Short mmCIF file of C-alpha atoms and ligand atoms in Angstrom, two decimals:
data_model
loop_
_atom_site.label_atom_id
_atom_site.label_comp_id
_atom_site.label_asym_id
_atom_site.label_seq_id
_atom_site.Cartn_x
_atom_site.Cartn_y
_atom_site.Cartn_z
CA MET A 1 76.68 104.57 79.87
CA THR A 2 80.32 103.83 80.69
CA ASP A 3 82.06 100.51 80.18
CA PHE A 4 81.95 100.10 83.93
CA ALA A 5 78.22 100.05 84.56
CA LEU A 6 78.46 97.38 87.27
CA PHE A 7 81.30 99.25 88.97
CA ASP A 8 79.42 102.56 88.92
CA GLN A 9 76.31 100.86 90.19
CA ALA A 10 78.17 99.20 93.07
CA ILE A 11 79.76 102.52 94.09
CA ALA A 12 76.41 104.33 93.89
CA ARG A 13 74.76 101.67 96.05
CA ASP A 14 77.60 101.82 98.56
CA GLN A 15 78.56 98.22 97.82
CA ARG A 16 82.15 97.00 97.91
CA ILE A 17 84.31 96.43 94.85
CA GLU A 18 85.91 92.98 94.94
CA PRO A 19 89.17 91.80 93.31
CA ALA A 20 87.82 90.10 90.20
CA ASP A 21 85.32 92.91 89.39
CA GLU A 22 85.89 95.08 86.37
CA MET A 23 87.09 98.50 87.46
CA PRO A 24 88.44 101.63 85.78
CA GLU A 25 92.21 101.47 85.36
CA ARG A 26 92.62 104.67 87.39
CA TYR A 27 90.67 103.19 90.28
CA ARG A 28 92.95 100.16 90.23
CA SER A 29 96.15 102.19 90.06
CA THR A 30 94.94 104.66 92.71
CA MET A 31 94.05 101.78 95.02
CA ILE A 32 97.39 100.01 94.47
CA ARG A 33 99.28 103.24 95.13
CA GLN A 34 97.30 104.08 98.28
CA ILE A 35 97.45 100.55 99.71
CA ALA A 36 101.16 100.19 98.91
CA GLN A 37 102.00 103.53 100.53
CA HIS A 38 100.00 102.50 103.55
CA ALA A 39 101.78 99.12 103.72
CA HIS A 40 105.20 100.76 103.35
CA SER A 41 104.32 103.16 106.19
CA GLU A 42 103.53 100.27 108.53
CA ILE A 43 106.79 98.52 107.63
CA ILE A 44 109.00 101.60 107.89
CA GLY A 45 107.02 102.61 110.99
CA MET A 46 108.58 99.70 112.87
CA GLN A 47 111.97 101.44 112.87
CA PRO A 48 111.52 104.56 115.02
CA GLU A 49 110.05 102.58 117.91
CA GLY A 50 112.05 99.45 117.23
CA GLU A 51 115.16 101.42 118.15
CA TRP A 52 113.91 101.49 121.75
CA ILE A 53 113.15 97.79 122.21
CA THR A 54 116.59 96.96 123.61
CA ARG A 55 116.55 100.12 125.74
CA ALA A 56 113.06 99.83 127.23
CA PRO A 57 113.25 100.57 130.98
CA THR A 58 111.41 97.46 132.18
CA LEU A 59 110.65 93.96 130.97
CA ARG A 60 106.95 94.85 130.81
CA ARG A 61 107.60 97.86 128.56
CA LYS A 62 109.92 95.75 126.40
CA ALA A 63 107.28 93.05 125.93
CA ILE A 64 104.62 95.68 125.11
CA LEU A 65 106.88 97.44 122.61
CA LEU A 66 107.84 94.16 120.94
CA ALA A 67 104.17 93.25 120.57
CA LYS A 68 103.35 96.67 119.18
CA VAL A 69 106.16 96.63 116.62
CA GLN A 70 105.17 93.09 115.62
CA ASP A 71 101.60 94.35 115.07
CA GLU A 72 102.92 97.04 112.73
CA ALA A 73 104.70 94.35 110.71
CA GLY A 74 101.36 92.50 110.61
CA HIS A 75 99.57 95.62 109.40
CA GLY A 76 102.08 95.95 106.59
CA LEU A 77 101.51 92.35 105.58
CA TYR A 78 97.69 92.59 105.66
CA LEU A 79 98.00 95.57 103.35
CA TYR A 80 100.47 93.95 100.93
CA SER A 81 97.99 91.07 100.83
CA ALA A 82 95.22 93.54 99.83
CA ALA A 83 97.48 95.13 97.19
CA GLU A 84 98.21 91.72 95.67
CA THR A 85 94.48 91.16 95.03
CA LEU A 86 94.75 94.00 92.51
CA GLY A 87 97.55 92.32 90.58
CA ALA A 88 100.48 93.97 92.36
CA ASP A 89 103.40 91.76 93.42
CA ARG A 90 104.85 91.98 96.93
CA GLY A 91 108.45 91.68 95.77
CA ASP A 92 107.89 94.44 93.26
CA LEU A 93 106.30 96.75 95.85
CA THR A 94 109.26 96.27 98.20
CA GLN A 95 111.59 97.07 95.32
CA ARG A 96 109.66 100.26 94.61
CA LEU A 97 109.95 101.28 98.26
CA ILE A 98 113.68 100.77 98.54
CA GLU A 99 114.31 102.47 95.21
CA GLY A 100 112.31 105.48 96.40
CA ARG A 101 109.68 105.07 93.68
CA GLN A 102 106.85 104.75 96.20
CA LYS A 103 106.36 106.83 99.31
CA TYR A 104 105.49 106.19 102.93
CA SER A 105 104.17 108.46 105.66
CA SER A 106 106.42 111.46 106.36
CA ILE A 107 105.98 110.97 110.13
CA PHE A 108 108.51 108.13 110.22
CA ASN A 109 111.31 110.38 109.00
CA TYR A 110 111.60 112.04 112.40
CA PRO A 111 114.06 110.67 114.99
CA THR A 112 113.04 109.07 118.31
CA LEU A 113 115.30 110.86 120.77
CA SER A 114 114.05 109.60 124.14
CA PHE A 115 111.87 106.84 125.58
CA ALA A 116 109.08 109.41 125.98
CA ASP A 117 108.92 109.39 122.18
CA VAL A 118 107.62 105.82 122.36
CA GLY A 119 104.72 107.02 124.50
CA VAL A 120 104.00 110.07 122.35
CA ILE A 121 104.10 108.02 119.15
CA GLY A 122 101.52 105.63 120.62
CA TRP A 123 99.31 108.48 121.80
CA LEU A 124 99.57 110.95 118.90
CA VAL A 125 100.91 109.06 115.88
CA ASP A 126 98.79 105.94 116.40
CA GLY A 127 95.97 108.27 117.49
CA ALA A 128 96.17 110.13 114.18
CA ALA A 129 96.41 106.81 112.34
CA ILE A 130 93.20 105.68 114.06
CA CYS A 131 91.41 108.89 112.96
CA ASN A 132 92.52 108.20 109.40
CA GLN A 133 91.83 104.48 109.45
CA VAL A 134 88.42 104.16 111.11
CA PRO A 135 86.60 105.70 108.10
CA LEU A 136 88.72 103.54 105.77
CA CYS A 137 86.96 100.47 107.22
CA ARG A 138 84.11 101.57 104.89
CA SER A 139 86.38 102.21 101.93
CA SER A 140 84.92 100.98 98.64
CA TYR A 141 87.61 98.39 97.90
CA GLY A 142 86.63 95.26 99.84
CA PRO A 143 90.04 93.74 100.67
CA TYR A 144 91.36 97.17 101.78
CA ALA A 145 88.33 97.81 103.98
CA ARG A 146 88.63 94.36 105.56
CA ALA A 147 92.36 94.86 106.24
CA MET A 148 91.50 98.18 107.89
CA ILE A 149 88.96 96.53 110.18
CA ARG A 150 91.61 94.08 111.34
CA ILE A 151 94.14 96.89 111.81
CA CYS A 152 91.77 99.19 113.70
CA LYS A 153 91.04 96.42 116.20
CA GLU A 154 94.76 96.34 117.03
CA GLU A 155 95.45 100.09 117.00
CA SER A 156 93.50 100.78 120.15
CA PHE A 157 96.10 98.82 122.15
CA HIS A 158 98.84 100.91 120.52
CA GLN A 159 97.31 104.19 121.54
CA ARG A 160 96.43 103.12 125.07
CA GLN A 161 99.84 101.67 125.89
CA GLY A 162 101.43 104.94 124.72
CA TYR A 163 99.11 107.09 126.79
CA GLU A 164 99.60 104.88 129.84
CA LEU A 165 103.38 105.10 129.42
CA LEU A 166 103.10 108.89 129.40
CA LEU A 167 100.85 108.93 132.46
CA THR A 168 103.48 106.88 134.25
CA MET A 169 106.28 109.27 133.25
CA MET A 170 104.19 112.31 134.19
CA SER A 171 103.82 110.93 137.70
CA GLY A 172 107.61 110.55 137.95
CA THR A 173 110.40 113.10 138.36
CA ALA A 174 110.56 116.63 136.94
CA ALA A 175 113.14 115.39 134.43
CA GLN A 176 110.74 112.70 133.23
CA ARG A 177 107.92 115.23 132.86
CA ASP A 178 110.27 117.44 130.84
CA MET A 179 111.07 114.50 128.57
CA VAL A 180 107.36 114.01 127.89
CA GLN A 181 106.78 117.71 127.16
CA ASP A 182 109.82 117.78 124.88
CA ALA A 183 108.52 114.76 122.96
CA VAL A 184 105.06 116.34 122.63
CA ASP A 185 106.66 119.56 121.34
CA ARG A 186 108.52 117.62 118.66
CA TRP A 187 105.70 115.26 117.56
CA TRP A 188 102.60 117.47 117.65
CA TRP A 189 103.07 119.26 114.32
CA PRO A 190 104.31 116.22 112.38
CA SER A 191 101.24 114.36 113.70
CA LEU A 192 98.94 117.04 112.25
CA MET A 193 100.76 116.66 108.92
CA MET A 194 99.84 112.97 108.83
CA PHE A 195 96.41 113.94 107.48
CA GLY A 196 98.03 115.32 104.34
CA PRO A 197 98.03 118.79 102.82
CA PRO A 198 95.08 121.20 103.29
CA ASP A 199 92.03 120.35 101.19
CA ALA A 200 92.73 123.28 98.85
CA ASP A 201 96.09 121.69 97.93
CA SER A 202 94.86 118.10 97.73
CA PRO A 203 93.88 117.61 94.09
CA ASN A 204 93.14 113.88 94.37
CA THR A 205 90.66 114.15 97.23
CA ALA A 206 87.60 114.84 95.05
CA GLN A 207 88.08 111.72 92.91
CA SER A 208 88.86 109.56 95.96
CA MET A 209 85.69 110.77 97.66
CA ALA A 210 83.63 110.15 94.49
CA TRP A 211 84.94 106.59 94.39
CA LYS A 212 84.32 106.31 98.14
CA ILE A 213 87.94 105.31 98.72
CA LYS A 214 88.09 108.23 101.16
CA ARG A 215 85.12 109.20 103.30
CA HIS A 216 86.36 112.49 104.78
CA THR A 217 88.70 115.24 103.62
CA ASN A 218 92.15 115.81 105.14
CA ASP A 219 90.99 118.94 106.98
CA GLU A 220 87.92 117.24 108.45
CA LEU A 221 90.07 114.44 109.88
CA ARG A 222 92.69 116.87 111.16
CA GLN A 223 90.00 118.82 113.01
CA ARG A 224 88.64 115.62 114.52
CA PHE A 225 92.14 114.69 115.72
CA VAL A 226 92.73 118.09 117.32
CA ASP A 227 89.36 117.98 119.08
CA MET A 228 90.16 114.54 120.49
CA SER A 229 93.72 115.36 121.54
CA VAL A 230 93.21 118.61 123.43
CA PRO A 231 91.35 117.13 126.44
CA GLN A 232 93.75 114.17 126.45
CA ALA A 233 96.71 116.58 126.67
CA ALA A 234 95.03 118.45 129.51
CA GLU A 235 94.43 115.22 131.42
CA LEU A 236 98.07 114.29 130.92
CA GLY A 237 99.26 117.73 132.06
CA VAL A 238 101.21 118.64 128.91
CA THR A 239 100.95 121.73 126.72
CA LEU A 240 100.37 121.38 122.99
CA PRO A 241 102.87 123.70 121.24
CA ASP A 242 100.32 125.84 119.39
CA PRO A 243 99.59 129.37 120.68
CA GLU A 244 96.55 129.61 118.38
CA LEU A 245 94.86 126.58 119.94
CA ALA A 246 91.54 127.76 121.44
CA TRP A 247 87.99 126.52 121.79
CA ASN A 248 85.63 128.16 119.32
CA ALA A 249 82.09 127.94 120.65
CA SER A 250 80.57 129.22 117.41
CA ARG A 251 82.11 126.32 115.47
CA ASP A 252 81.94 123.81 118.30
CA HIS A 253 85.55 122.91 117.48
CA TYR A 254 89.02 123.95 118.50
CA ASP A 255 90.73 126.55 116.34
CA PHE A 256 94.36 125.69 115.70
CA GLY A 257 97.40 126.93 113.81
CA GLN A 258 98.66 125.62 110.48
CA PRO A 259 101.57 123.17 110.36
CA ASP A 260 104.61 124.20 108.34
CA TRP A 261 103.57 122.81 104.97
CA ASP A 262 106.97 123.56 103.46
CA GLU A 263 108.44 121.21 106.03
CA LEU A 264 105.98 118.47 104.97
CA ARG A 265 106.97 118.92 101.32
CA ARG A 266 110.63 118.86 102.26
CA VAL A 267 110.35 115.70 104.37
CA ILE A 268 108.18 113.86 101.81
CA SER A 269 110.70 114.58 99.07
CA GLY A 270 113.56 113.12 101.09
CA GLY A 271 114.74 116.04 103.22
CA GLY A 272 113.75 114.70 106.66
CA ALA A 273 116.31 113.82 109.32
CA MET A 274 115.83 110.08 108.92
CA ASN A 275 114.74 109.45 105.29
CA GLU A 276 118.06 108.00 104.19
CA GLN A 277 118.54 105.82 107.23
CA ARG A 278 115.00 104.41 107.08
CA ILE A 279 115.34 103.32 103.47
CA ALA A 280 118.92 102.13 103.92
CA ARG A 281 117.84 99.86 106.76
CA ARG A 282 114.90 98.46 104.79
CA ARG A 283 117.20 97.80 101.84
CA GLN A 284 119.73 96.13 104.11
CA ALA A 285 117.05 93.86 105.60
CA ASP A 286 115.89 92.92 102.10
CA THR A 287 119.45 92.18 100.95
CA ASP A 288 120.33 90.25 104.12
CA GLY A 289 117.18 88.17 103.79
CA ALA A 290 117.63 87.33 100.10
CA TRP A 291 119.65 84.15 100.68
CA VAL A 292 117.08 82.91 103.22
CA ARG A 293 114.22 83.41 100.78
CA GLU A 294 116.17 81.70 98.00
CA ALA A 295 117.25 78.80 100.20
CA ALA A 296 113.68 78.26 101.45
CA ALA A 297 112.38 78.30 97.89
CA ALA A 298 115.06 75.79 96.80
CA HIS A 299 114.28 73.56 99.77
CA ALA A 300 110.56 73.63 98.97
CA ALA A 301 111.24 72.80 95.32
CA LYS A 302 113.44 69.85 96.32
CA ASN A 303 110.82 68.51 98.75
CA LEU A 304 108.26 68.69 95.98
CA GLU A 305 110.51 66.61 93.70
CA VAL A 306 111.10 63.99 96.40
CA ALA A 307 107.35 63.73 96.92
CA ARG A 308 106.75 62.99 93.19
CA MET B 1 109.03 93.69 87.50
CA THR B 2 110.67 91.88 90.43
CA ARG B 3 108.61 88.87 91.42
CA HIS B 4 108.52 87.68 95.00
CA GLU B 5 110.58 84.51 95.49
CA TRP B 6 107.74 82.66 97.22
CA PRO B 7 104.24 81.73 96.01
CA LEU B 8 101.07 83.27 97.39
CA PHE B 9 98.81 81.35 99.77
CA GLU B 10 95.22 82.09 100.80
CA VAL B 11 94.56 81.72 104.52
CA PHE B 12 91.36 80.46 106.18
CA VAL B 13 90.86 80.57 109.94
CA ARG B 14 88.34 78.77 112.14
CA ALA B 15 87.67 81.29 114.92
CA LYS B 16 86.33 78.69 117.33
CA ARG B 17 84.86 75.21 117.42
CA GLY B 18 81.49 75.04 115.68
CA LEU B 19 82.31 77.69 113.05
CA ASN B 20 83.48 77.32 109.46
CA HIS B 21 86.94 78.31 108.33
CA VAL B 22 86.70 81.85 106.95
CA HIS B 23 89.01 83.51 104.44
CA VAL B 24 91.15 86.17 106.17
CA GLY B 25 93.75 87.16 103.58
CA SER B 26 96.89 85.90 101.94
CA LEU B 27 100.61 85.64 102.56
CA ARG B 28 103.87 84.59 100.93
CA ALA B 29 105.64 81.38 101.94
CA ALA B 30 108.02 78.86 100.41
CA ASP B 31 105.76 75.88 101.12
CA HIS B 32 102.62 74.82 102.98
CA GLU B 33 104.37 74.26 106.29
CA MET B 34 105.90 77.71 106.30
CA ALA B 35 102.57 79.15 105.18
CA LEU B 36 100.89 77.63 108.24
CA HIS B 37 103.52 79.10 110.56
CA HIS B 38 103.32 82.51 108.96
CA ALA B 39 99.52 82.37 109.07
CA ARG B 40 99.63 81.66 112.78
CA ASP B 41 101.97 84.61 113.40
CA LEU B 42 100.11 86.95 111.09
CA TYR B 43 96.43 86.17 111.58
CA THR B 44 96.13 84.69 115.09
CA ARG B 45 98.23 86.90 117.38
CA ARG B 46 95.25 87.40 119.70
CA ASN B 47 93.58 83.99 119.85
CA GLU B 48 91.60 84.65 116.67
CA GLY B 49 91.72 81.00 115.67
CA VAL B 50 91.77 77.34 116.68
CA SER B 51 92.49 75.95 113.20
CA ILE B 52 94.08 77.24 109.98
CA TRP B 53 93.89 76.15 106.34
CA VAL B 54 96.30 77.42 103.71
CA VAL B 55 95.73 76.95 99.97
CA ARG B 56 98.01 78.02 97.17
CA SER B 57 96.32 80.97 95.48
CA ASP B 58 97.03 79.61 92.01
CA GLN B 59 95.07 76.48 92.95
CA VAL B 60 91.83 78.35 93.62
CA ALA B 61 89.21 78.24 90.88
CA ALA B 62 86.71 81.11 91.03
CA SER B 63 83.51 82.01 89.23
CA ASP B 64 83.76 84.94 86.85
CA PRO B 65 81.99 88.06 88.17
CA ALA B 66 81.33 89.19 84.59
CA GLU B 67 79.20 86.07 84.13
CA LYS B 68 77.45 86.59 87.44
CA PRO B 69 73.98 87.13 85.92
CA SER B 70 73.97 83.97 83.80
CA PHE B 71 75.90 81.93 86.35
CA PHE B 72 73.54 82.55 89.24
CA GLU B 73 70.33 83.14 87.27
CA PRO B 74 69.10 79.52 87.33
CA SER B 75 68.32 79.87 91.03
CA ALA B 76 66.41 83.12 90.66
CA ASP B 77 63.18 81.73 89.20
CA LYS B 78 62.75 78.73 91.50
CA VAL B 79 60.64 80.38 94.13
CA TYR B 80 59.26 76.97 95.15
CA ARG B 81 62.62 76.29 96.83
CA HIS B 82 61.70 78.74 99.57
CA PRO B 83 59.37 77.89 102.47
CA THR B 84 57.49 81.18 102.06
CA HIS B 85 56.23 79.90 98.68
CA TYR B 86 53.71 77.63 100.42
CA THR B 87 50.50 78.89 101.97
CA ILE B 88 49.49 77.00 105.10
CA PRO B 89 46.40 77.91 107.14
CA SER B 90 47.36 79.76 110.31
CA THR B 91 45.42 77.20 112.34
CA VAL B 92 48.07 74.55 111.61
CA PRO B 93 50.58 74.60 114.48
CA HIS B 94 54.42 74.25 114.41
CA ILE B 95 55.00 74.39 110.66
FE1 LIG C 1 99.66 100.12 112.26
FE1 LIG C 2 99.88 101.20 115.40
#
């Protein structure tokens, strides 16, 4: 019998672990790390698309993009809220992000070169996020699972607005169609990398599955994403940049090529085109906001004194 | 460890008239007024609520899950609190 009999029992019975429950220290630290990385990804993920808000081609697209980027901020905050139930502190997590001590998704270290990128991010990047996040709604840690439910409800809008944007561009000029194809060519492989390294190189997966933090392996989710995306690409009239992509009737799945895993390693460890700029901007926002946070805190303290 | 400058608040939202306020999560704010504004922006972007409560997290008292058995046990053996405890002939209507 371990010291965590109630914890083990709850996991075995597929019940949720709640904040005040006793839990193994490694479960707590794994959960904090995963939730924090996820929160950081949502926050940093505002930047690539945010760059296009002022340059959106119509007022409608601008309003949609603003709402979408605001949602991503919300997702980050739901997740920081979940991380704080485990004893983490939001200020400390932000500090860890801007000092490079905690990671965020590698996908946000690629540049957004044209407005078609906004559409492709909604379709593929949010699409991949949905594949990852839907099973996390049944993750064993209660506050994380509940945050994921809230997030998944909002992600569907993100994916659909992106796909609709692309449909609109594909019905436009040849130059617009080329922009869409170019964006697909650049985002397809990084999107596949969002599911993480192949199962054989993912040492933490087994423990995360045993604790029911994760419900599917990286490769299972990647396959699901490819199977979903291929008919969507066909409907759109774009080509996915993978010569090995082919239906395999014996597996009932699409076969597909392997992403460049060296590139993933390089981008995760800081070598992507945008790593420095993303962190620099987050740090700048934190620094610029410091006086506001301090002034608000001082104002609140003074009001409290007056009230006494 | 860097601490956040603002205290933590728990947020409760009433989804519509006739329902209780339900806990939805937490947020950071300097005071209650700011917490209400942040809660509106964060938790009701799609008409999820008609009323919001915010409570400072350090003001919440909670039962200890480690004491769950002894804390909730007193209600376990009082079967007579449940309607199914009483046998009524099936001929008696509306009871
Ligand atoms: Fe998101
Ligand atoms: Fe999203």
